[in-house]
PDB file of C-alpha atoms in Angstrom:
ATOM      1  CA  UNK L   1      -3.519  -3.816 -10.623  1.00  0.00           C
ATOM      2  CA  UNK L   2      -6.625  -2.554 -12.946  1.00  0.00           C
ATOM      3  CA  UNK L   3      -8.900  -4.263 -10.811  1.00  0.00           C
ATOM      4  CA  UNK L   4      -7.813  -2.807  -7.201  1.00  0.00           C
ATOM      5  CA  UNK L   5     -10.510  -0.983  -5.905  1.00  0.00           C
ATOM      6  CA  UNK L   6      -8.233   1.451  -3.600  1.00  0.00           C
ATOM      7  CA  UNK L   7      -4.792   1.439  -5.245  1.00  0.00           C
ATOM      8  CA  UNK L   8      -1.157   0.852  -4.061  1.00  0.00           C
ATOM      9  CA  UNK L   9      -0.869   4.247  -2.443  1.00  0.00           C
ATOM     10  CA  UNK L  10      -4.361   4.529  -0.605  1.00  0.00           C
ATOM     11  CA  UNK L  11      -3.855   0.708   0.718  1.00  0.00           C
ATOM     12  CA  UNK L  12      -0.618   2.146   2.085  1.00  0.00           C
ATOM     13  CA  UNK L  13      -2.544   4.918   3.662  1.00  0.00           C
ATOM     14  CA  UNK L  14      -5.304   3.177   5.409  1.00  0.00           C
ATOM     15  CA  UNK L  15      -2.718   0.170   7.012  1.00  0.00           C
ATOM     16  CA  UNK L  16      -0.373   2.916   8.150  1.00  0.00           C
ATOM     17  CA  UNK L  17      -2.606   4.834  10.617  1.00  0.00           C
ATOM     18  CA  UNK L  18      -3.310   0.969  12.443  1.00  0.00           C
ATOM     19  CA  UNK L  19       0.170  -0.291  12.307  1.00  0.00           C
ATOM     20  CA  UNK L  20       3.809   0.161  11.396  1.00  0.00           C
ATOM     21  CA  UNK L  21       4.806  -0.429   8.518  1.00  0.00           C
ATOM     22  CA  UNK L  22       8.500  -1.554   8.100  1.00  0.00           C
ATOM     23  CA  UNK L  23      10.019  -2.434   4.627  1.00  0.00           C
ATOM     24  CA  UNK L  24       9.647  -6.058   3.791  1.00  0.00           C
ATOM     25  CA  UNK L  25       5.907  -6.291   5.172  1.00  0.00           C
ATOM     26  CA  UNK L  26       3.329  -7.785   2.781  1.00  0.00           C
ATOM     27  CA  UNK L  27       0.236  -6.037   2.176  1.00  0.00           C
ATOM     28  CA  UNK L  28      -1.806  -8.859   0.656  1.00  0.00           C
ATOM     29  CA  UNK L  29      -4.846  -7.717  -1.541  1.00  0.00           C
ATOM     30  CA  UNK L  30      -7.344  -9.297  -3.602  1.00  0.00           C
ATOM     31  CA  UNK L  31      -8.584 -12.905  -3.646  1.00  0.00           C
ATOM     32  CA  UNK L  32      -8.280 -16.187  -6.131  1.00  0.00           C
ATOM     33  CA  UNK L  33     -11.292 -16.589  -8.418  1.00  0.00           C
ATOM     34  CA  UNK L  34     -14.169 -18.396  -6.657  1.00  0.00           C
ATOM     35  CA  UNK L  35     -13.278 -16.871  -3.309  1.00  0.00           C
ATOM     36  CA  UNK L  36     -16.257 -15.034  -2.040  1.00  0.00           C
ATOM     37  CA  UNK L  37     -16.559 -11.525   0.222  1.00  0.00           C
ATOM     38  CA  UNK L  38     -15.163 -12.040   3.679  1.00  0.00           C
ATOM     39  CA  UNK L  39     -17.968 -11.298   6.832  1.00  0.00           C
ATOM     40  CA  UNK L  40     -18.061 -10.985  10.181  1.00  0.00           C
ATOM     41  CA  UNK L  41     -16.818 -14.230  12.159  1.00  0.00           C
ATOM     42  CA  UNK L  42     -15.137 -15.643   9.488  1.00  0.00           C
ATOM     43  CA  UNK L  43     -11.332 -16.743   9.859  1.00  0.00           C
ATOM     44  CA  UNK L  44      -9.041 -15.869   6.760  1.00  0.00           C
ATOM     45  CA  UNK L  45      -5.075 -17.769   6.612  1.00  0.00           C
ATOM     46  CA  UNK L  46      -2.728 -16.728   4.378  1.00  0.00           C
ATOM     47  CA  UNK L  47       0.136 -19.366   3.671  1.00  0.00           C
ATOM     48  CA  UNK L  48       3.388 -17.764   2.500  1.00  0.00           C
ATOM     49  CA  UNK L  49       6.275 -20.467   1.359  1.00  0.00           C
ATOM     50  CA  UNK L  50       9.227 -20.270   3.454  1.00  0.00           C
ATOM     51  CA  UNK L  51       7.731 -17.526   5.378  1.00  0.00           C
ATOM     52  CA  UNK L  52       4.875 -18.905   7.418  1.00  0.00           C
ATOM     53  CA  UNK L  53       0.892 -18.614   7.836  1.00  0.00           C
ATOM     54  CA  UNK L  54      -0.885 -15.633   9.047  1.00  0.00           C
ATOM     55  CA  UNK L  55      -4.355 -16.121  10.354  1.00  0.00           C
ATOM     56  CA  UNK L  56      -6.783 -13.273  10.783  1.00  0.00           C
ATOM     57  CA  UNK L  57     -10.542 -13.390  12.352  1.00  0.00           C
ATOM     58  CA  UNK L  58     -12.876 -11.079  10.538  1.00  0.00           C
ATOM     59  CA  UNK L  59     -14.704  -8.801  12.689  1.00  0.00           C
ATOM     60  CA  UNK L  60     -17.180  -5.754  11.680  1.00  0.00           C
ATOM     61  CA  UNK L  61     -16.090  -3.893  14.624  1.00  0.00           C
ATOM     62  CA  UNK L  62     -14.315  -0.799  13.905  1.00  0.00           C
ATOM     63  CA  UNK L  63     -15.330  -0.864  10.018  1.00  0.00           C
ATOM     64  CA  UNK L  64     -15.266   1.490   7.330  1.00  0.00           C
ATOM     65  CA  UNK L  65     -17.835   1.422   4.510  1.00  0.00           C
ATOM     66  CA  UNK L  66     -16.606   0.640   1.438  1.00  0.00           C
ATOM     67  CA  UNK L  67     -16.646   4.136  -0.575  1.00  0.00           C
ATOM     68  CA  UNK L  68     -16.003   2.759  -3.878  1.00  0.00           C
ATOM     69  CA  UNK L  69     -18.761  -0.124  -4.232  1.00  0.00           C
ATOM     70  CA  UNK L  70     -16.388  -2.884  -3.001  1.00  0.00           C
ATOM     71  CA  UNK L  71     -19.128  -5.090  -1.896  1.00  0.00           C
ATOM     72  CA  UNK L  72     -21.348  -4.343  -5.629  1.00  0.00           C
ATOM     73  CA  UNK L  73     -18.487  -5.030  -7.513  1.00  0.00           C
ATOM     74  CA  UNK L  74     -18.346  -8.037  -9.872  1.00  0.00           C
ATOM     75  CA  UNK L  75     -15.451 -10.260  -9.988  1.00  0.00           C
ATOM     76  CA  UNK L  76     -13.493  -9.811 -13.324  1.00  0.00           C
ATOM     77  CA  UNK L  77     -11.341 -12.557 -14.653  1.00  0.00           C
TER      78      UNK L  77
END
């Protein structure tokens, strides 16, 4: 959890305003070492055991700066 740039509470608050939020629904944060920064165009799946896979296309439309340096930040391990 250290190395969340927004945490637990302000992820909560910027999904919320974009969609419901029910109890049981995964908020899924941070990546595996190696992975790189998402961009524009690029397709992201998430594979959940016994749940399913959930496939998102990246877009820059809509977006929100980063205000906390997400893209200067170095990856900690």
């Amino acid at each position: 959890m250290k190395d969340l740039i927004w945490g637990v509470p302000e992820l909560i608050s910027y999904a919320s305003p974009v969609m419901t939020l029910n109890p049981g629904d995964i908020i899924t944060t941070g990546t595996p070492a190696g992975i790189g920064q998402v961009a524009d165009g690029n397709v992201v799946s998430v594979d959940i055991d016994r749940i399913g896979v959930l496939t998102v296309n990246v877009s820059t439309v809509g977006a929100v700066a980063c205000s906390k340096g997400g893209l200067t930040r170095t990856q900690t391990t």
